[in-house]
């Protein structure tokens, strides 16, 4: 159901498209082949051996900075491990339809990751029509969207937060009918852990880090359709639509 | 008995003739006896398809079987496709990776049985328990890529996973295959032709559920351990970096087993121009994985700077496709092999089978047995790219004399041409073999000649290997992941299966399972195609010495082959002719198969 919504909203403006290309280009220069990328990655490893997974579980200082998720879409192999790990943590089973991170393979050749960017202005909270108190709020300390009271949420009948989400990230839980918000697994996101284990040869895809001032709009406002367009142009030039030749 | 986990016990039964959709159930006892996937599907194939059924008739079944371990965090999922084969006349069984098997489990189905024949071209859409048979007349003649995109658009679900056929399947070419996610194929033994004979253009599935687990904590620990072993294995980085194509360079140079010019030699230094390193330097753009798998063995790339194929997006080369559309037909560059590989995927023909048929044709031309006139004027010389391209197209569209001849597959071609032709045929059990030369890859002879399907390179390298592999295939695991588990493969599968389904399978039962499923498959192919010691004989070329390369002179002797067969039959308890005995069938609980050995 949610997919239909996304399809309807896919009017791609030129501005949006440019934003799309920024995010995807950020990962690597277009002309690089896999071999060169691998070399670059090994060079980077040699230079910075300490860039291993962040010690997320280590005791942090009192005023710990709020974290966000980041994605480098170009490196994604579409293995869905993030979805699996996410649903395992939150639902106790592998249950991708109820995961808080989504991967979609488009045209058989690009993989698009959708994450919550944990935006500072939180348009989803803004859009929540419940009064006097909104059903969701942004937790200043952990940077995630939380339910004030899940019973207040009207779920799929209302759908306002889903429609308001700029990167069209939000999805509805197939059983409860309520939107699924990424809670960063309490500061140690399982999707990032799973991704780091899976995608070692391809370079980093997911990262959990502090972004000073919050994520920039040019990253956040990229819809999956924009991202597909950017990735196709970027990876498969001159066949920019990725179709058959 | 209710299922504790892993399986739902639910089979979606679709009769295309009447449009009737029903649900079948199976209990835990049956699931444990045949595990699921290939094992259980062969059971239904045996019991529900009457003896002597024409493979292309509505009475044949097309079974899409997912296994118990699919849709969980266990890595390496595949879908098992089962049918009676139009190529061998016996067991039809092919596997395809990608998300479709786990998606079927998320939709709440262990298996989909398709029977009958739709009155007009149709496709099936499954969304959880909502099943629709829809008109596909707009998809007629479309290639596999377009078909998949159009189906996803029509059902408004970009996350749906599809199985489709291309023009070849619609044209009922025996070499046709089923394609999923644009580049993945359930290729062998004519799956696409059977799907085409049912007037079924596509099958789309989407699920929003999950697979129940009997002992969640123990299962997650077992799966995590399996994943960790995979991550720590020192072979894994090579697989990840280069996929199966890593074998192209290895085999062409020092393993001397890269099938070249219809298996005339295994030594082919030119592979440097079309192997994995060259592809990584100039072609590949992106790694891709199947759901849950750490080994992203698929590589997508784009051709640049090639006049005719500028911007061609393709997946590969993999080992098999890189050989069958490469060295085996004399190609010597990526610019030549990649368009052929892409063509096979798009038109929906078996990469290996059709590659084998084309290379066989080229050798017959080389030997002067076939003339250009027999092939509609196509000059089928080794290394002639234009001719190869035309031949592959002719196969898919059943075009002219060439299409009619090659489309049948290597073995049927040799029978039709007769004379000296069978001497140059490289086929086992009526199916063209895959890309490893069995003279130097000794373990390939058992899988080609003795394995349950014949001509297939993935069925295991010894009697025990074949029995173990079929259990894994019945769990619907990808065998590529075994390479990183090594000797721990069986214990890993057992640990996951037991905790997932609540079984208590031990080593002895695991061994029995393998023997039972292989014997069931053998009983089936004996009943339908009369498989016995004679049909298990390999082709003539394995007795000729390897002409060049580091392993020059390697060959099989008839005594060695006989010993291989004796050992194989003895392991499973079959008689001297390679037919299961009554005692063996009874011991394995296959009493319903007794009719297969009674004439």
CSV table of C-alpha atoms in Angstrom, one decimal, chain B residues 223-504:
chain,number,residue,atom,x,y,z
B,223,UNK,CA,23.1,-18.8,12.1
B,224,UNK,CA,25.4,-16.2,13.5
B,225,UNK,CA,28.1,-18.8,13.9
B,226,UNK,CA,27.7,-19.9,10.3
B,227,UNK,CA,27.9,-16.3,9.1
B,228,UNK,CA,31.0,-15.7,11.2
B,229,UNK,CA,32.7,-18.7,9.7
B,230,UNK,CA,31.9,-17.4,6.3
B,231,UNK,CA,33.3,-14.0,7.2
B,232,UNK,CA,36.5,-15.4,8.6
B,233,UNK,CA,37.2,-17.8,5.8
B,234,UNK,CA,40.2,-17.0,3.7
B,235,UNK,CA,38.6,-18.0,0.4
B,236,UNK,CA,35.7,-15.6,0.9
B,237,UNK,CA,37.5,-12.4,-0.1
B,238,UNK,CA,38.4,-13.8,-3.5
B,239,UNK,CA,34.8,-14.9,-4.0
B,240,UNK,CA,33.5,-11.5,-3.0
B,241,UNK,CA,36.0,-9.5,-5.1
B,242,UNK,CA,35.6,-11.5,-8.3
B,243,UNK,CA,32.6,-13.9,-7.9
B,244,UNK,CA,32.8,-17.2,-9.7
B,245,UNK,CA,34.7,-15.5,-12.5
B,246,UNK,CA,37.8,-15.9,-10.3
B,247,UNK,CA,37.9,-19.4,-11.7
B,248,UNK,CA,38.2,-18.2,-15.3
B,249,UNK,CA,41.8,-17.0,-14.9
B,250,UNK,CA,42.8,-19.9,-12.7
B,251,UNK,CA,41.3,-22.6,-14.9
B,252,UNK,CA,42.5,-21.3,-18.2
B,253,UNK,CA,46.1,-21.1,-17.1
B,254,UNK,CA,47.2,-23.6,-14.5
B,255,UNK,CA,44.2,-25.8,-13.8
B,256,UNK,CA,43.9,-26.6,-17.5
B,257,UNK,CA,40.1,-27.2,-17.2
B,258,UNK,CA,38.6,-24.2,-18.9
B,259,UNK,CA,36.3,-25.7,-21.5
B,260,UNK,CA,37.7,-24.4,-24.8
B,261,UNK,CA,36.4,-24.9,-28.4
B,262,UNK,CA,33.8,-27.5,-27.4
B,263,UNK,CA,36.0,-29.1,-24.8
B,264,UNK,CA,38.8,-29.8,-27.2
B,265,UNK,CA,41.3,-28.4,-24.7
B,266,UNK,CA,41.3,-26.9,-21.2
B,267,UNK,CA,44.3,-24.5,-21.8
B,268,UNK,CA,43.4,-21.1,-23.0
B,269,UNK,CA,45.8,-18.2,-22.2
B,270,UNK,CA,43.5,-15.8,-24.1
B,271,UNK,CA,41.2,-15.9,-21.1
B,272,UNK,CA,43.3,-13.1,-19.7
B,273,UNK,CA,41.3,-10.8,-22.0
B,274,UNK,CA,38.0,-11.9,-20.7
B,275,UNK,CA,38.6,-13.1,-17.2
B,276,UNK,CA,37.9,-11.7,-13.8
B,277,UNK,CA,40.8,-9.3,-13.6
B,278,UNK,CA,40.1,-7.8,-16.9
B,279,UNK,CA,36.4,-7.5,-16.0
B,280,UNK,CA,37.3,-5.8,-12.7
B,281,UNK,CA,39.6,-3.4,-14.5
B,282,UNK,CA,37.4,-2.4,-17.4
B,283,UNK,CA,33.8,-3.6,-17.0
B,284,UNK,CA,32.4,-4.2,-13.5
B,285,UNK,CA,30.7,-1.3,-11.7
B,286,UNK,CA,28.9,-2.8,-8.8
B,287,UNK,CA,28.8,-5.9,-6.6
B,288,UNK,CA,25.4,-7.4,-5.9
B,289,UNK,CA,24.3,-10.1,-3.4
B,290,UNK,CA,21.2,-12.3,-2.9
B,291,UNK,CA,19.3,-11.5,0.3
B,292,UNK,CA,21.2,-12.4,3.5
B,293,UNK,CA,24.3,-13.5,1.8
B,294,UNK,CA,27.8,-12.2,2.5
B,295,UNK,CA,29.3,-13.3,-0.8
B,296,UNK,CA,28.2,-10.7,-3.3
B,297,UNK,CA,29.2,-12.9,-6.2
B,298,UNK,CA,27.2,-11.0,-8.8
B,299,UNK,CA,28.9,-8.2,-10.7
B,300,UNK,CA,27.1,-5.7,-12.8
B,301,UNK,CA,29.0,-3.8,-15.5
B,302,UNK,CA,28.6,-1.6,-18.5
B,303,UNK,CA,30.4,-1.8,-21.8
B,304,UNK,CA,32.0,1.4,-23.0
B,305,UNK,CA,33.9,2.3,-26.1
B,306,UNK,CA,32.4,-0.6,-28.1
B,307,UNK,CA,30.7,0.7,-31.2
B,308,UNK,CA,27.9,-1.7,-31.5
B,309,UNK,CA,27.2,-2.4,-27.8
B,310,UNK,CA,28.0,1.0,-26.3
B,311,UNK,CA,26.2,1.2,-22.9
B,312,UNK,CA,25.3,-2.5,-22.7
B,313,UNK,CA,24.5,-3.3,-19.1
B,314,UNK,CA,25.1,-6.9,-18.2
B,315,UNK,CA,25.8,-9.2,-15.3
B,316,UNK,CA,28.9,-11.4,-15.4
B,317,UNK,CA,31.0,-12.9,-16.6
B,318,UNK,CA,30.4,-15.7,-14.1
B,319,UNK,CA,32.5,-18.8,-14.6
B,320,UNK,CA,29.8,-20.8,-16.5
B,321,UNK,CA,28.6,-18.0,-18.7
B,322,UNK,CA,32.1,-16.6,-19.2
B,323,UNK,CA,33.2,-20.0,-20.6
B,324,UNK,CA,30.1,-21.1,-22.5
B,325,UNK,CA,29.7,-17.8,-24.2
B,326,UNK,CA,33.4,-17.2,-24.2
B,327,UNK,CA,36.3,-19.7,-24.6
B,328,UNK,CA,34.1,-22.6,-25.5
B,329,UNK,CA,32.9,-20.9,-28.6
B,330,UNK,CA,36.3,-19.3,-29.3
B,331,UNK,CA,35.6,-15.8,-28.1
B,332,UNK,CA,38.6,-13.9,-26.7
B,333,UNK,CA,37.4,-10.6,-25.3
B,334,UNK,CA,34.8,-9.2,-22.9
B,335,UNK,CA,33.3,-7.1,-25.8
B,336,UNK,CA,32.4,-10.4,-27.4
B,337,UNK,CA,31.3,-12.6,-24.5
B,338,UNK,CA,29.3,-10.0,-22.6
B,339,UNK,CA,26.8,-9.2,-25.4
B,340,UNK,CA,26.2,-12.9,-25.8
B,341,UNK,CA,25.7,-13.4,-22.1
B,342,UNK,CA,23.3,-10.5,-21.9
B,343,UNK,CA,21.4,-11.8,-25.0
B,344,UNK,CA,20.8,-15.2,-23.3
B,345,UNK,CA,19.5,-13.6,-20.1
B,346,UNK,CA,17.3,-11.2,-22.0
B,347,UNK,CA,15.8,-13.8,-24.4
B,348,UNK,CA,15.5,-16.4,-21.6
B,349,UNK,CA,17.7,-19.2,-22.9
B,350,UNK,CA,19.9,-21.5,-20.8
B,351,UNK,CA,23.4,-20.0,-20.8
B,352,UNK,CA,25.1,-23.3,-20.4
B,353,UNK,CA,22.9,-25.5,-22.5
B,354,UNK,CA,22.7,-23.2,-25.5
B,355,UNK,CA,26.4,-22.4,-25.2
B,356,UNK,CA,27.1,-26.1,-25.4
B,357,UNK,CA,24.8,-26.5,-28.4
B,358,UNK,CA,26.5,-23.6,-30.2
B,359,UNK,CA,30.0,-24.9,-29.4
B,360,UNK,CA,28.9,-28.4,-30.6
B,361,UNK,CA,27.7,-26.9,-33.9
B,362,UNK,CA,30.9,-25.1,-34.3
B,363,UNK,CA,32.9,-28.2,-33.9
B,364,UNK,CA,30.7,-30.1,-36.4
B,365,UNK,CA,31.4,-27.3,-38.9
B,366,UNK,CA,35.1,-27.5,-38.1
B,367,UNK,CA,35.0,-31.3,-38.8
B,368,UNK,CA,33.0,-30.7,-41.9
B,369,UNK,CA,29.9,-32.6,-40.7
B,370,UNK,CA,27.7,-29.6,-40.8
B,371,UNK,CA,27.8,-27.0,-43.7
B,372,UNK,CA,26.7,-23.4,-43.7
B,373,UNK,CA,23.7,-24.5,-45.7
B,374,UNK,CA,22.4,-26.6,-42.8
B,375,UNK,CA,22.6,-23.4,-40.7
B,376,UNK,CA,20.8,-20.9,-42.9
B,377,UNK,CA,24.1,-19.7,-44.3
B,378,UNK,CA,25.5,-18.8,-40.8
B,379,UNK,CA,29.3,-19.3,-40.9
B,380,UNK,CA,29.6,-21.0,-37.6
B,381,UNK,CA,33.4,-21.0,-37.1
B,382,UNK,CA,35.0,-20.9,-33.6
B,383,UNK,CA,35.6,-17.3,-32.7
B,384,UNK,CA,33.1,-15.8,-35.2
B,385,UNK,CA,31.2,-13.4,-33.0
B,386,UNK,CA,28.6,-12.4,-35.6
B,387,UNK,CA,27.7,-16.1,-36.2
B,388,UNK,CA,27.5,-16.9,-32.5
B,389,UNK,CA,25.1,-14.0,-32.0
B,390,UNK,CA,22.9,-15.1,-34.8
B,391,UNK,CA,22.9,-18.7,-33.5
B,392,UNK,CA,21.8,-17.6,-30.0
B,393,UNK,CA,19.1,-15.5,-31.5
B,394,UNK,CA,18.0,-18.3,-33.8
B,395,UNK,CA,17.7,-20.6,-30.8
B,396,UNK,CA,15.5,-18.2,-28.8
B,397,UNK,CA,13.2,-17.4,-31.7
B,398,UNK,CA,13.2,-20.9,-33.2
B,399,UNK,CA,14.4,-19.2,-36.4
B,400,UNK,CA,15.0,-21.3,-39.5
B,401,UNK,CA,16.9,-24.5,-39.8
B,402,UNK,CA,19.6,-23.4,-37.3
B,403,UNK,CA,17.0,-22.5,-34.6
B,404,UNK,CA,15.1,-25.8,-35.0
B,405,UNK,CA,18.2,-27.8,-34.8
B,406,UNK,CA,20.1,-26.1,-32.0
B,407,UNK,CA,17.1,-25.4,-29.8
B,408,UNK,CA,16.7,-29.1,-28.9
B,409,UNK,CA,19.9,-29.2,-27.0
B,410,UNK,CA,23.2,-31.0,-27.7
B,411,UNK,CA,22.1,-34.6,-27.2
B,412,UNK,CA,19.0,-34.4,-29.4
B,413,UNK,CA,21.1,-32.6,-32.1
B,414,UNK,CA,23.6,-35.4,-32.1
B,415,UNK,CA,20.9,-38.0,-32.5
B,416,UNK,CA,19.3,-36.1,-35.4
B,417,UNK,CA,22.5,-35.5,-37.3
B,418,UNK,CA,23.8,-39.0,-36.6
B,419,UNK,CA,27.0,-40.3,-38.3
B,420,UNK,CA,30.1,-39.2,-36.5
B,421,UNK,CA,28.4,-36.4,-34.7
B,422,UNK,CA,27.9,-38.2,-31.4
B,423,UNK,CA,31.6,-38.6,-31.1
B,424,UNK,CA,32.0,-34.8,-30.6
B,425,UNK,CA,29.0,-34.4,-28.4
B,426,UNK,CA,29.7,-33.3,-24.8
B,427,UNK,CA,26.6,-34.3,-23.1
B,428,UNK,CA,25.7,-36.4,-20.1
B,429,UNK,CA,22.4,-38.0,-19.5
B,430,UNK,CA,21.0,-36.2,-22.6
B,431,UNK,CA,22.0,-32.8,-21.4
B,432,UNK,CA,24.9,-30.6,-22.5
B,433,UNK,CA,27.5,-30.4,-19.8
B,434,UNK,CA,28.7,-27.3,-18.1
B,435,UNK,CA,32.0,-25.4,-18.3
B,436,UNK,CA,34.5,-27.6,-16.4
B,437,UNK,CA,36.5,-30.1,-18.4
B,438,UNK,CA,36.0,-33.4,-16.5
B,439,UNK,CA,39.4,-34.8,-17.7
B,440,UNK,CA,41.3,-32.3,-15.5
B,441,UNK,CA,38.5,-31.5,-13.0
B,442,UNK,CA,38.1,-35.1,-12.0
B,443,UNK,CA,35.3,-34.3,-9.5
B,444,UNK,CA,33.1,-33.1,-12.3
B,445,UNK,CA,32.6,-36.5,-13.9
B,446,UNK,CA,30.5,-37.8,-11.0
B,447,UNK,CA,28.3,-34.7,-11.0
B,448,UNK,CA,27.9,-34.7,-14.8
B,449,UNK,CA,27.3,-38.4,-15.4
B,450,UNK,CA,26.0,-39.7,-12.1
B,451,UNK,CA,24.4,-36.8,-10.3
B,452,UNK,CA,20.6,-36.7,-10.0
B,453,UNK,CA,20.1,-34.4,-13.0
B,454,UNK,CA,23.0,-35.1,-15.4
B,455,UNK,CA,25.2,-32.6,-17.2
B,456,UNK,CA,25.0,-30.2,-14.2
B,457,UNK,CA,28.2,-29.0,-12.5
B,458,UNK,CA,26.8,-28.4,-9.0
B,459,UNK,CA,25.6,-31.8,-7.8
B,460,UNK,CA,28.6,-32.9,-5.9
B,461,UNK,CA,32.0,-34.6,-6.6
B,462,UNK,CA,31.5,-38.1,-5.1
B,463,UNK,CA,28.7,-40.4,-3.9
B,464,UNK,CA,28.7,-38.9,-0.4
B,465,UNK,CA,29.1,-35.4,-1.9
B,466,UNK,CA,26.1,-35.8,-4.1
B,467,UNK,CA,24.0,-37.1,-1.2
B,468,UNK,CA,25.1,-34.3,1.1
B,469,UNK,CA,24.5,-31.7,-1.6
B,470,UNK,CA,20.9,-32.7,-2.2
B,471,UNK,CA,20.1,-32.2,1.5
B,472,UNK,CA,21.5,-28.7,1.3
B,473,UNK,CA,19.5,-28.2,-2.0
B,474,UNK,CA,16.4,-29.4,-0.2
B,475,UNK,CA,17.0,-26.7,2.4
B,476,UNK,CA,17.4,-24.5,-0.7
B,477,UNK,CA,20.8,-23.3,0.2
B,478,UNK,CA,23.2,-21.9,-2.4
B,479,UNK,CA,26.1,-24.3,-2.7
B,480,UNK,CA,28.5,-21.4,-3.1
B,481,UNK,CA,28.3,-20.7,0.6
B,482,UNK,CA,29.5,-24.3,1.3
B,483,UNK,CA,32.9,-23.3,-0.1
B,484,UNK,CA,33.6,-21.2,2.9
B,485,UNK,CA,32.2,-23.7,5.4
B,486,UNK,CA,34.2,-26.6,4.1
B,487,UNK,CA,34.1,-29.7,6.3
B,488,UNK,CA,31.7,-27.9,8.7
B,489,UNK,CA,29.0,-27.7,6.0
B,490,UNK,CA,26.9,-30.6,7.2
B,491,UNK,CA,27.1,-29.7,10.9
B,492,UNK,CA,26.2,-26.0,10.2
B,493,UNK,CA,23.2,-27.1,8.2
B,494,UNK,CA,22.2,-29.5,10.9
B,495,UNK,CA,22.6,-27.0,13.7
B,496,UNK,CA,20.5,-24.4,11.8
B,497,UNK,CA,17.8,-26.9,10.6
B,498,UNK,CA,17.4,-28.5,14.1
B,499,UNK,CA,16.9,-25.3,15.9
B,500,UNK,CA,14.8,-23.7,13.2
B,501,UNK,CA,12.4,-26.6,12.8
B,502,UNK,CA,12.7,-28.3,16.2
B,503,UNK,CA,14.1,-31.5,14.6
B,504,UNK,CA,16.8,-33.8,16.2
